[in-house]
PDB file of C-alpha atoms in Angstrom:
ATOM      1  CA  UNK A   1      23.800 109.628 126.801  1.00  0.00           C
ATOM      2  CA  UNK A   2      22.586 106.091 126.504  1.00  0.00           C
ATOM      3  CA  UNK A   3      21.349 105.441 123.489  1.00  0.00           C
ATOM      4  CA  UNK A   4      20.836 101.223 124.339  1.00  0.00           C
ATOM      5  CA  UNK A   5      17.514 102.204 125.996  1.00  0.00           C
ATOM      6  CA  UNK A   6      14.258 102.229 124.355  1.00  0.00           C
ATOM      7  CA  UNK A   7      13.950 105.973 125.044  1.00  0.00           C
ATOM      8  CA  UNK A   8      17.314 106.285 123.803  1.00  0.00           C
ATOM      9  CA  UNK A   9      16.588 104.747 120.571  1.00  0.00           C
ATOM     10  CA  UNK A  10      13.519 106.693 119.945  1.00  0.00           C
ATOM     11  CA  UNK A  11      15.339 109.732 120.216  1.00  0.00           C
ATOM     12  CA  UNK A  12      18.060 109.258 118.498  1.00  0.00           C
ATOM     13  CA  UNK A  13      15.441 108.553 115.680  1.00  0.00           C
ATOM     14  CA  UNK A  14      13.883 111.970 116.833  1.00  0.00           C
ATOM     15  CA  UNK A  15      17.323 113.710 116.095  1.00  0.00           C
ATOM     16  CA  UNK A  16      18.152 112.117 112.490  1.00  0.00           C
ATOM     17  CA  UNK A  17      15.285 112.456 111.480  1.00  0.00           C
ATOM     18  CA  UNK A  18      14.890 116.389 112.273  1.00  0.00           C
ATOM     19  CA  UNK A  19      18.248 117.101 111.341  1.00  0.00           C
ATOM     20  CA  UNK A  20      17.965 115.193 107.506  1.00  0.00           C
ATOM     21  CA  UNK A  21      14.723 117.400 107.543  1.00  0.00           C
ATOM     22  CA  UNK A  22      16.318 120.562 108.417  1.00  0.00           C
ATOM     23  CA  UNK A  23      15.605 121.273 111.029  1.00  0.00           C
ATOM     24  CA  UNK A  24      18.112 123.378 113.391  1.00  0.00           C
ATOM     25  CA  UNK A  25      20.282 121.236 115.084  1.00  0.00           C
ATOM     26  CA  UNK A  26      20.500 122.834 118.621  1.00  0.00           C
ATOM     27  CA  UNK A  27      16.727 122.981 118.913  1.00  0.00           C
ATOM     28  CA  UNK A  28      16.746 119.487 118.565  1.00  0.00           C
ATOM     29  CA  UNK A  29      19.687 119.047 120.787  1.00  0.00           C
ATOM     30  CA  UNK A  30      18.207 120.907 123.335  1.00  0.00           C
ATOM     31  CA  UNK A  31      14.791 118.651 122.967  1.00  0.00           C
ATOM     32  CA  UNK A  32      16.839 115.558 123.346  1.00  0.00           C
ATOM     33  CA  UNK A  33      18.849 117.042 126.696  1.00  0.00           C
ATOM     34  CA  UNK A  34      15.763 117.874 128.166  1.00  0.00           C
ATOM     35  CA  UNK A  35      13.744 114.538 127.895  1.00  0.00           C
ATOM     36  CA  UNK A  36      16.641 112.370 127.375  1.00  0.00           C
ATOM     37  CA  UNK A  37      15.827 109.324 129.169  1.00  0.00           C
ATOM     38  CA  UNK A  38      12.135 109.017 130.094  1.00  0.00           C
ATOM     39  CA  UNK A  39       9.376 107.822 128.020  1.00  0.00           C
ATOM     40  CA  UNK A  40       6.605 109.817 129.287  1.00  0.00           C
ATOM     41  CA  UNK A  41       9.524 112.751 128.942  1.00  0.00           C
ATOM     42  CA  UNK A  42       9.687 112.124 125.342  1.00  0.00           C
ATOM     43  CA  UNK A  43       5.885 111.830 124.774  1.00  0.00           C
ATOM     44  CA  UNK A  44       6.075 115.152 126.316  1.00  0.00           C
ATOM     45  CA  UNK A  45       8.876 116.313 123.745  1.00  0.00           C
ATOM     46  CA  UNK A  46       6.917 114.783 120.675  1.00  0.00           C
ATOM     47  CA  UNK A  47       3.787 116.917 122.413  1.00  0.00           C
ATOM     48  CA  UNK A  48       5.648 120.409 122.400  1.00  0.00           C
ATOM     49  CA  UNK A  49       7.202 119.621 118.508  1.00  0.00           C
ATOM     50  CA  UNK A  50       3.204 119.404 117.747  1.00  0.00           C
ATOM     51  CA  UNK A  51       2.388 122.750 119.856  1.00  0.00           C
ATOM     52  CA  UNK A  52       5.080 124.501 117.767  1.00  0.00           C
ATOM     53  CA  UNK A  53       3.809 123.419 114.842  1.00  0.00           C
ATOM     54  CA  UNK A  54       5.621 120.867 113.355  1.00  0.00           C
ATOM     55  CA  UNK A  55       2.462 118.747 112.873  1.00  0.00           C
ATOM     56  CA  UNK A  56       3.738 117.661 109.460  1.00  0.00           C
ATOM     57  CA  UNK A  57       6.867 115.876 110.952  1.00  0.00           C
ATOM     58  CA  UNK A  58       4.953 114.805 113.495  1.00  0.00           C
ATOM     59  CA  UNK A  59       2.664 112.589 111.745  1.00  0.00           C
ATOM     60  CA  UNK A  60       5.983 111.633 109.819  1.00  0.00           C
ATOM     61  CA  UNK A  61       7.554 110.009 112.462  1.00  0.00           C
ATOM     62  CA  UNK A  62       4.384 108.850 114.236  1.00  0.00           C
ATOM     63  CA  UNK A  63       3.275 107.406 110.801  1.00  0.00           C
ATOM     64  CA  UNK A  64       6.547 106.292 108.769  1.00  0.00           C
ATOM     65  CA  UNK A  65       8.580 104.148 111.587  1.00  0.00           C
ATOM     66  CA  UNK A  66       9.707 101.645 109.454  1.00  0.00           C
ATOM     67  CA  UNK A  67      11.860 104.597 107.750  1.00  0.00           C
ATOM     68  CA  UNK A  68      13.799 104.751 110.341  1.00  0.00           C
ATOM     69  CA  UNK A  69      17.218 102.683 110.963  1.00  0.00           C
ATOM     70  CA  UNK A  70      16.709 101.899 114.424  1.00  0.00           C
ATOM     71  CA  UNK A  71      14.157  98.922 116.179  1.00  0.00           C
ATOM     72  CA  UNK A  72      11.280 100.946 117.492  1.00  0.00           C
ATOM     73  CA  UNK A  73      10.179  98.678 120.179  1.00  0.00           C
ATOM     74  CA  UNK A  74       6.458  97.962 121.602  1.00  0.00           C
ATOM     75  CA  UNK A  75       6.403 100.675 124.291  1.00  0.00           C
ATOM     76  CA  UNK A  76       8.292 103.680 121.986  1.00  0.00           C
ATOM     77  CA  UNK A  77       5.177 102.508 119.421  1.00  0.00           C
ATOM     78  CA  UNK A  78       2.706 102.839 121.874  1.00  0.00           C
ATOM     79  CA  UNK A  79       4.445 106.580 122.938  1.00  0.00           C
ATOM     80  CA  UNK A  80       3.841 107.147 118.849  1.00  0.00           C
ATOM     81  CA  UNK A  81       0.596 106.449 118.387  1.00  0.00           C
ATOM     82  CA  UNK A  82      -0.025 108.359 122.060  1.00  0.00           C
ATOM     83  CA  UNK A  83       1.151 111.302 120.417  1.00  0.00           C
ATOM     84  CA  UNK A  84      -0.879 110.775 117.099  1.00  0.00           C
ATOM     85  CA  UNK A  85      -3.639 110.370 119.389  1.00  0.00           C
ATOM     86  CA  UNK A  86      -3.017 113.595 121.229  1.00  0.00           C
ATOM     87  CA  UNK A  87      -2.720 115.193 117.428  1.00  0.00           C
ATOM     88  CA  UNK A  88      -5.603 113.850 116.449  1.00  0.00           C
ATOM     89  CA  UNK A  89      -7.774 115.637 119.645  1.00  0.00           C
ATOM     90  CA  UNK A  90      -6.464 118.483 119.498  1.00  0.00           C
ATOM     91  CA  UNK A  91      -8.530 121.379 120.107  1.00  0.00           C
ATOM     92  CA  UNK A  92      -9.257 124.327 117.406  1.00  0.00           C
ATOM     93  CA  UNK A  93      -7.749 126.580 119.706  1.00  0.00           C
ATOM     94  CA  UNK A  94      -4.631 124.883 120.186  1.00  0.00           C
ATOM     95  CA  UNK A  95      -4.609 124.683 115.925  1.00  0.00           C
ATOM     96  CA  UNK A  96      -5.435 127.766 115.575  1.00  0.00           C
ATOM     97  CA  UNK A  97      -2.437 128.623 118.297  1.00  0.00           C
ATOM     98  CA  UNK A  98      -0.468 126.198 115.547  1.00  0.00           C
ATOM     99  CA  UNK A  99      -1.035 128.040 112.983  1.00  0.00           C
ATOM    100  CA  UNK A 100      -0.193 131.507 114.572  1.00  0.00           C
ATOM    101  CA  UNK A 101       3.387 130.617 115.581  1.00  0.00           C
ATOM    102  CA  UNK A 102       3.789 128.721 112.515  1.00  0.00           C
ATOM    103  CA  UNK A 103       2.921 131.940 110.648  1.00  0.00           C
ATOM    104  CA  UNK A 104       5.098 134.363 113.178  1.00  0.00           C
ATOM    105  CA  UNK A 105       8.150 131.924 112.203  1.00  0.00           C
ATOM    106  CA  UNK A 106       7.217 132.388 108.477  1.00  0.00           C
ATOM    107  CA  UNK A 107       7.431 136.246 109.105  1.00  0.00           C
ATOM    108  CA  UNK A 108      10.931 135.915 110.834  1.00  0.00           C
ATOM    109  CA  UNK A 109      12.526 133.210 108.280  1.00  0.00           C
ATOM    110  CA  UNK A 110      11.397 135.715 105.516  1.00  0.00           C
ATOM    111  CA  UNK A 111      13.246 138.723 107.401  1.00  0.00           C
ATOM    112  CA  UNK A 112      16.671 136.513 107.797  1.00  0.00           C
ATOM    113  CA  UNK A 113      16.130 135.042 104.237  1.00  0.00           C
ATOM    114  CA  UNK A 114      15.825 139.279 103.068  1.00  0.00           C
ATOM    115  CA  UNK A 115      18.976 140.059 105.335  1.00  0.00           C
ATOM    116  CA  UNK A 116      20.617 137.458 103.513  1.00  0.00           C
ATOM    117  CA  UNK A 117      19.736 138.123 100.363  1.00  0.00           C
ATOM    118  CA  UNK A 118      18.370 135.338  97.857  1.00  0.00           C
ATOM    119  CA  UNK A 119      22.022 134.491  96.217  1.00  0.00           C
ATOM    120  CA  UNK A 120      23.458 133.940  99.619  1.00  0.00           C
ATOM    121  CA  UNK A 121      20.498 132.248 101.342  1.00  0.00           C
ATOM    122  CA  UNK A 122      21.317 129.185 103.384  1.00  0.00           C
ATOM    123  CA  UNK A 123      19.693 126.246 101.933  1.00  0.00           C
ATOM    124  CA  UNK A 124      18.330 125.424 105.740  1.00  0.00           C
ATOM    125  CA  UNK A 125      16.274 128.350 106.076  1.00  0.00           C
ATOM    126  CA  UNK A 126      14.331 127.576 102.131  1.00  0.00           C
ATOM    127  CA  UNK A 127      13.846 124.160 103.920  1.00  0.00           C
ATOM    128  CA  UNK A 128      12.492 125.305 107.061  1.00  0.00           C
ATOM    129  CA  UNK A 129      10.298 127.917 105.455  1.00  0.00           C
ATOM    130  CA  UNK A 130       9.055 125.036 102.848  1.00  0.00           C
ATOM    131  CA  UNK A 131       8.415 122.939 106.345  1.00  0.00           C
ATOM    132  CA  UNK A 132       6.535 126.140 107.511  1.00  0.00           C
ATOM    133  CA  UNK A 133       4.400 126.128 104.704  1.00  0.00           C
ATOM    134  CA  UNK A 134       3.789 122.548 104.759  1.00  0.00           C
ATOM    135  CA  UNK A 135       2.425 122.957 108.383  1.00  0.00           C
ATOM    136  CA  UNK A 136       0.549 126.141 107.258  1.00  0.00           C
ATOM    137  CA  UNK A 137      -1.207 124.008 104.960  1.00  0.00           C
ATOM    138  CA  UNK A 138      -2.037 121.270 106.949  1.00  0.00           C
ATOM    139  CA  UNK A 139      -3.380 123.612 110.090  1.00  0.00           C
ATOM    140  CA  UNK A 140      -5.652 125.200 107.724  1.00  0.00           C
ATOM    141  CA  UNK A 141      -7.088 122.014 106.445  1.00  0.00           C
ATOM    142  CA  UNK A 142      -7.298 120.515 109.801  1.00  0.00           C
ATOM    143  CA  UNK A 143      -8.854 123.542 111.058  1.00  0.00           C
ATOM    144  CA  UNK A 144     -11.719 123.605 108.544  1.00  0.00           C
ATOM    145  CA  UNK A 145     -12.207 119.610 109.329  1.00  0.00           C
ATOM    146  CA  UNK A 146     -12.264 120.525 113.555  1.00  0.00           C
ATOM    147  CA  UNK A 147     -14.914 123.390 112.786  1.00  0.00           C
ATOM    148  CA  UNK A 148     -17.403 121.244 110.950  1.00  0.00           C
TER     149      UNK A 148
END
């Protein structure tokens, strides 16, 4: 991959930044593969991270650039604050769609955290469910703001 383009810059931001978060790594791989190259690709990818759920991060990266260690450049701004934009209108249903998957992942990172047992846990899946939670939150709050 070439990460000397604007695109490629952005997402290699994208990846860091989900990974020091927790994030599983091959979802994120497999986000970057997909829309590796493309702007409007990766507005698309920053668009499906917010239909899962991930609204938290989302705002996180769309909000927080100067976190990150690489030069964000004009255009992968203006993809950002396209996808805040598209956060920002979406729809109750497609929150209250938010909220369901992000509750049907709690479910399932519950079971595996049971299976493992709380002594053996991995530390990625208390991060992800505290993520989850996060999300939870923030869908509920946004969905009581979109129904005023």
């Amino acid at each position: 991959m070439n990460w000397n383009t604007d695109s490629g810059q952005i997402l290699l931001s994208v990846y860091d930044h989900y990974l020091e978060e927790g994030f599983n790594q091959f979802y994120v791989e497999n986000i970057i593969r997909e829309f590796q190259f493309d702007i409007a690709k990766l507005q698309r990818a920053l668009r499906s991270l917010i239909s899962l759920g991930y609204v938290n991060k989302i705002n996180y990266l769309t909000g927080n650039l100067d976190i990150f260690a690489f030069t964000i450049t004009q255009e992968g701004l203006k993809v950002c604050a396209q996808a805040r934009n598209d956060l920002n209108e979406n729809s109750i249903r497609s929150v209250k769609d938010a909220l369901k998957n992000n509750r049907m992942n709690l479910d399932i990172i519950d079971r595996k955290l049971a299976a493992f047992g709380f002594v053996h846990s991995p530390a990625y899946l208390e991060i992800e469910k505290q993520h989850i939670l996060e999300n939870i939150n923030y869908l509920e709050k946004r969905l009581n703001e979109l129904e005023k």
